[in-house]
Coordinates of C-alpha atoms and ligand atoms in Angstrom, one line a residue:
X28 CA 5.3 4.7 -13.8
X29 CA 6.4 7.6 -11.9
X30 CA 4.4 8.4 -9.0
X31 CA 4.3 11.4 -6.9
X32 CA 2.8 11.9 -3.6
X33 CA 2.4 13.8 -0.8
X34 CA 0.6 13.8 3.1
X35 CA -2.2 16.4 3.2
X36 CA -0.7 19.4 4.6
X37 CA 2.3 19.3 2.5
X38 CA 5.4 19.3 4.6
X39 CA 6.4 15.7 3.2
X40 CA 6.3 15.1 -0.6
X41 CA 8.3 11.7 -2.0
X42 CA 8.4 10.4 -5.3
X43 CA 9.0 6.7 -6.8
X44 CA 9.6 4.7 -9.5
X45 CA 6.6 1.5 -9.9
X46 CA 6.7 -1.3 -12.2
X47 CA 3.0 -2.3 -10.6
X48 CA 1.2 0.6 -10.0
X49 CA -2.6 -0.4 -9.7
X50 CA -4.3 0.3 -6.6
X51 CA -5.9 -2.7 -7.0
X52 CA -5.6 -5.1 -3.3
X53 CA -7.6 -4.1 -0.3
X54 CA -6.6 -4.7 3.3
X55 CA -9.1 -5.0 5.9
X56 CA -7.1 -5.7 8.7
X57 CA -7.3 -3.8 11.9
X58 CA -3.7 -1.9 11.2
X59 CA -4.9 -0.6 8.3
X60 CA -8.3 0.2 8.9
X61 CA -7.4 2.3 12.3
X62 CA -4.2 3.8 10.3
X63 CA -4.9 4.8 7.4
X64 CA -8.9 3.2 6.3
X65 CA -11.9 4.9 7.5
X66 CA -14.0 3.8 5.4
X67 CA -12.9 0.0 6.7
X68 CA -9.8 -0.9 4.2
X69 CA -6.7 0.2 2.7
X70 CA -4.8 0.0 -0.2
X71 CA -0.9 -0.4 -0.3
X72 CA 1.0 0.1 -3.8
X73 CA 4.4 -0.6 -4.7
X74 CA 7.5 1.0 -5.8
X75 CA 10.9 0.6 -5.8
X76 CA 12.9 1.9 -2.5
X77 CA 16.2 2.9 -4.8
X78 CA 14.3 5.6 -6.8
X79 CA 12.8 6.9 -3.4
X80 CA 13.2 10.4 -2.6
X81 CA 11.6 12.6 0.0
X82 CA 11.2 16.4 0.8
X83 CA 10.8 17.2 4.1
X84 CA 11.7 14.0 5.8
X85 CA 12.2 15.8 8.8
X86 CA 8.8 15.8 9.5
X87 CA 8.0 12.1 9.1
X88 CA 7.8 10.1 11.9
X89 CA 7.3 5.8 12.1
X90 CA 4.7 3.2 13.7
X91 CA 5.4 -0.2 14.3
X92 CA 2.5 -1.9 15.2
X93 CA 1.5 -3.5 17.9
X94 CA 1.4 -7.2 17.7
X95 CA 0.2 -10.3 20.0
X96 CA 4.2 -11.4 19.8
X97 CA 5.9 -8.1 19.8
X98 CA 6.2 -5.6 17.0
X99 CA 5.8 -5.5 13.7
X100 CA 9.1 -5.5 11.5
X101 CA 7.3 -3.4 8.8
X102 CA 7.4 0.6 9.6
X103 CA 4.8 2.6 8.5
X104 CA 5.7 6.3 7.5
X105 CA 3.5 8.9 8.4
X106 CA 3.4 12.8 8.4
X107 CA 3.8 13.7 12.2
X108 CA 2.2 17.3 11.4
X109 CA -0.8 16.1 9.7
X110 CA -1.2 12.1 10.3
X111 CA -1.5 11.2 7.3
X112 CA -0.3 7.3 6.4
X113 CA 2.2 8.3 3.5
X114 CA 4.1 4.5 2.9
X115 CA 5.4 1.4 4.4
X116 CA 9.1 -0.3 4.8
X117 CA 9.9 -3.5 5.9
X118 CA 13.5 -4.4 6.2
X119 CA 12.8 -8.4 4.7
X120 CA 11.9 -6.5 1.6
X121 CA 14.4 -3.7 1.4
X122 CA 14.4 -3.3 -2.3
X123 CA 10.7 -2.3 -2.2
X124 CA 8.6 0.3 -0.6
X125 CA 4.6 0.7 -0.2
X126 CA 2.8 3.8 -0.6
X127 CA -0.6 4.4 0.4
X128 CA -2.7 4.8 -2.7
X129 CA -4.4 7.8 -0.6
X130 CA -0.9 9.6 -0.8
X131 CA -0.4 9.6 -4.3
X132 CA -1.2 12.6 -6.2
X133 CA -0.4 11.2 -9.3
X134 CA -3.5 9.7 -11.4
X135 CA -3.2 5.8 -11.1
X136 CA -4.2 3.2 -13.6
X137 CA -7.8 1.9 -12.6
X138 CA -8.0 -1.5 -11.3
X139 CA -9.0 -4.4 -13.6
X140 CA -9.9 -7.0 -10.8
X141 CA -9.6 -6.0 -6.9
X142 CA -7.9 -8.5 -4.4
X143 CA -9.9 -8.2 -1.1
X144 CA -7.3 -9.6 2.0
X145 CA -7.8 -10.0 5.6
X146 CA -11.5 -10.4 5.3
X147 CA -11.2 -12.3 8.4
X148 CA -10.5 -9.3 10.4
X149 CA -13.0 -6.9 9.4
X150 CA -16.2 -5.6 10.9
X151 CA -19.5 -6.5 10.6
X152 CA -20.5 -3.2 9.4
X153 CA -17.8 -3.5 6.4
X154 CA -19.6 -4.6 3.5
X155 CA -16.9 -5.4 1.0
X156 CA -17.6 -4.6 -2.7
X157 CA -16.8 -7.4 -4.5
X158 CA -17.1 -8.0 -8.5
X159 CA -17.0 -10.8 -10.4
X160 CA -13.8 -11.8 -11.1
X161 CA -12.6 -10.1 -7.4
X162 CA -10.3 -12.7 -5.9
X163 CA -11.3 -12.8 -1.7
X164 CA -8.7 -14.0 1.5
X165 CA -9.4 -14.3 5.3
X166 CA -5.9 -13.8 5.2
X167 CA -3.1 -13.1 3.5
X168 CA -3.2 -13.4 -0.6
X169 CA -2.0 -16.0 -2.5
X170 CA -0.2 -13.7 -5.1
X171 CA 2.7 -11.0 -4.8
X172 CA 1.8 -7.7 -6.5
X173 CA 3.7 -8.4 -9.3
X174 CA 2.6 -11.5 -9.9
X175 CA -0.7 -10.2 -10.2
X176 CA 0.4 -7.3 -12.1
X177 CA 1.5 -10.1 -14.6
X178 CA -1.3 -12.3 -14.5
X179 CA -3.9 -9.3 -15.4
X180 CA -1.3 -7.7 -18.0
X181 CA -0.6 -4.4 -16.2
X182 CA 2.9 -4.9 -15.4
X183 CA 4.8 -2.4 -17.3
X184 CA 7.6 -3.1 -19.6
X185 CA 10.2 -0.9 -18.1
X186 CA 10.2 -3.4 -15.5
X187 CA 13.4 -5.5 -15.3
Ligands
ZN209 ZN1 1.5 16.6 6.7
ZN210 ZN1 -3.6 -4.4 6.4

Protein backbone atom coordinates (compact mmCIF):
# COMPACT_ATOMS: atom_id res chain seq x y z
CA UNK A 1 0.00 0.00 0.00
CA UNK A 2 1.12 3.48 -0.69
CA UNK A 3 0.74 5.77 2.09
CA UNK A 4 0.92 9.40 2.16
CA UNK A 5 1.22 11.70 5.08
CA UNK A 6 1.78 14.80 6.31
CA UNK A 7 2.20 16.96 10.00
CA UNK A 8 -0.69 19.33 10.44
CA UNK A 9 0.49 22.54 9.18
CA UNK A 10 1.91 21.22 6.13
CA UNK A 11 5.51 22.18 5.81
CA UNK A 12 6.57 18.31 5.98
CA UNK A 13 4.71 15.85 3.70
CA UNK A 14 6.57 12.11 3.14
CA UNK A 15 5.38 9.22 1.44
CA UNK A 16 6.07 5.28 1.76
CA UNK A 17 5.75 2.12 0.55
CA UNK A 18 3.93 -0.62 3.39
CA UNK A 19 3.55 -4.27 3.05
CA UNK A 20 1.61 -4.03 6.71
CA UNK A 21 -0.37 -1.22 6.77
CA UNK A 22 -3.08 -1.71 9.59
CA UNK A 23 -3.15 0.64 12.38
CA UNK A 24 -3.90 -2.02 14.32
CA UNK A 25 -1.15 -2.07 17.86
CA UNK A 26 -1.50 0.39 20.58
CA UNK A 27 1.21 1.73 22.74
CA UNK A 28 0.53 3.00 26.06
CA UNK A 29 3.79 3.83 27.16
CA UNK A 30 4.72 7.16 28.64
CA UNK A 31 6.85 8.19 25.20
CA UNK A 32 4.03 7.75 23.32
CA UNK A 33 1.35 8.90 25.26
CA UNK A 34 3.24 12.46 26.09
CA UNK A 35 4.46 12.58 22.27
CA UNK A 36 2.16 11.85 20.20
CA UNK A 37 -1.20 10.12 22.47
CA UNK A 38 -3.56 12.37 24.23
CA UNK A 39 -6.06 10.46 24.40
CA UNK A 40 -3.49 7.85 26.40
CA UNK A 41 -1.90 5.59 23.40
CA UNK A 42 -0.39 5.59 20.13
CA UNK A 43 -0.28 3.76 17.14
CA UNK A 44 2.98 3.16 15.11
CA UNK A 45 2.74 1.64 11.39
CA UNK A 46 5.29 0.39 9.18
CA UNK A 47 6.88 1.03 5.96
CA UNK A 48 9.79 0.55 4.22
CA UNK A 49 12.73 3.32 4.72
CA UNK A 50 13.99 2.70 0.91
CA UNK A 51 10.73 4.07 -0.70
CA UNK A 52 10.81 7.05 1.89
CA UNK A 53 10.71 10.45 0.58
CA UNK A 54 10.07 13.72 2.27
CA UNK A 55 9.16 17.42 1.30
CA UNK A 56 10.28 19.89 3.39
CA UNK A 57 12.69 18.01 5.53
CA UNK A 58 14.17 21.08 6.44
CA UNK A 59 11.67 21.61 8.84
CA UNK A 60 11.80 18.27 10.79
CA UNK A 61 13.54 18.10 13.70
CA UNK A 62 14.32 14.57 16.12
CA UNK A 63 13.67 13.42 19.89
CA UNK A 64 15.49 10.75 21.41
CA UNK A 65 14.00 9.93 24.54
CA UNK A 66 14.94 10.08 27.68
CA UNK A 67 15.70 6.84 29.29
CA UNK A 68 16.68 5.44 32.94
CA UNK A 69 20.14 4.21 31.08
CA UNK A 70 20.68 6.93 28.64
CA UNK A 71 18.91 7.58 25.33
CA UNK A 72 16.90 5.95 23.26
CA UNK A 73 18.46 4.62 19.87
CA UNK A 74 15.06 5.05 18.07
CA UNK A 75 14.58 8.83 16.75
CA UNK A 76 11.32 10.11 16.58
CA UNK A 77 10.60 12.66 13.60
CA UNK A 78 8.53 15.40 14.29
CA UNK A 79 7.44 18.77 12.57
CA UNK A 80 9.44 21.52 14.43
CA UNK A 81 6.78 24.21 13.23
CA UNK A 82 3.80 22.51 14.24
CA UNK A 83 4.82 19.38 16.76
CA UNK A 84 3.26 17.02 15.28
CA UNK A 85 4.81 13.20 15.79
CA UNK A 86 5.26 12.41 11.94
CA UNK A 87 7.51 8.75 12.21
CA UNK A 88 10.11 6.85 13.89
CA UNK A 89 13.78 5.51 12.93
CA UNK A 90 15.82 3.35 14.73
CA UNK A 91 19.22 2.52 13.29
CA UNK A 92 18.92 -1.63 14.47
CA UNK A 93 16.16 -1.64 12.04
CA UNK A 94 17.39 0.50 9.20
CA UNK A 95 15.42 -1.16 6.44
CA UNK A 96 12.06 -0.02 8.12
CA UNK A 97 10.56 3.16 9.24
CA UNK A 98 7.26 3.92 11.52
CA UNK A 99 4.86 6.46 10.86
CA UNK A 100 2.34 7.59 13.14
CA UNK A 101 -1.02 6.49 12.05
CA UNK A 102 -2.15 10.14 13.09
CA UNK A 103 0.12 11.45 10.12
CA UNK A 104 -1.20 9.53 7.43
CA UNK A 105 -3.60 11.09 5.19
CA UNK A 106 -4.08 8.20 3.26
CA UNK A 107 -7.34 5.99 4.29
CA UNK A 108 -5.88 2.87 6.08
CA UNK A 109 -7.31 -0.60 6.19
CA UNK A 110 -9.46 -0.95 9.51
CA UNK A 111 -8.12 -3.18 12.01
CA UNK A 112 -9.25 -6.85 12.38
CA UNK A 113 -7.99 -7.47 15.96
CA UNK A 114 -5.97 -4.56 18.03
CA UNK A 115 -2.68 -5.52 19.92
CA UNK A 116 -2.76 -3.41 23.24
CA UNK A 117 1.33 -3.04 24.49
CA UNK A 118 2.80 -1.47 27.44
CA UNK A 119 -0.34 -1.75 29.49
CA UNK A 120 1.99 -1.79 32.30
CA UNK A 121 2.75 1.82 31.87
CA UNK A 122 -0.38 3.49 31.54
CA UNK A 123 -2.60 5.48 33.80
CA UNK A 124 -5.29 4.76 35.78
CA UNK A 125 -7.56 6.99 34.03
CA UNK A 126 -6.79 4.95 30.61
CA UNK A 127 -9.45 2.63 30.16
CA UNK A 128 -8.22 0.49 27.23
CA UNK A 129 -10.83 -0.78 24.75
CA UNK A 130 -10.33 -4.14 24.38
CA UNK A 131 -12.51 -6.77 22.11
CA UNK A 132 -12.65 -10.13 21.99
CA UNK A 133 -10.03 -11.50 20.18
CA UNK A 134 -7.61 -8.11 21.26
CA UNK A 135 -4.30 -9.75 22.19
CA UNK A 136 -3.02 -7.50 25.67
CA UNK A 137 1.07 -7.00 26.97
CA UNK A 138 2.48 -5.17 30.10
CA UNK A 139 5.08 -4.99 27.85
CA UNK A 140 6.41 -5.45 24.78
CA UNK A 141 4.35 -7.87 22.15
CA UNK A 142 5.12 -11.16 21.38
CA UNK A 143 4.70 -10.64 17.60
CA UNK A 144 6.48 -8.38 14.91
CA UNK A 145 4.07 -6.35 12.70
CA UNK A 146 4.40 -8.56 10.01
CA UNK A 147 4.04 -11.49 11.66
CA UNK A 148 0.82 -10.36 12.75
CA UNK A 149 -0.04 -8.94 9.43
CA UNK A 150 0.42 -12.72 8.41
CA UNK A 151 -1.30 -14.31 11.07
CA UNK A 152 -4.64 -12.13 10.54
CA UNK A 153 -4.26 -12.32 6.50
CA UNK A 154 -3.65 -8.67 5.86
CA UNK A 155 -0.20 -8.75 4.67
CA UNK A 156 -0.25 -7.78 1.21
CA UNK A 157 1.11 -9.77 -1.72
CA UNK A 158 3.41 -7.22 -3.08
CA UNK A 159 5.36 -7.99 -0.15
CA UNK A 160 8.66 -9.79 -0.87
ZN1 LIG B 1 4.05 21.18 10.61
ZN1 LIG C 1 5.23 3.46 23.07
Amino acid sequence: MHLEGSCHCGAVRFSCDSPHPVPYQRCYCSICRKTAGSGGYAINIMGRAETLEIEGAENLSTYQAKMEDGVSQAERRFCRLCGSHLWLFDSRWPELIHPQASAIDTELPKPPQKTHIMLGSKPGWIVPDIGPNDKTFDGYPDESIADWHHRTGTAEESEN
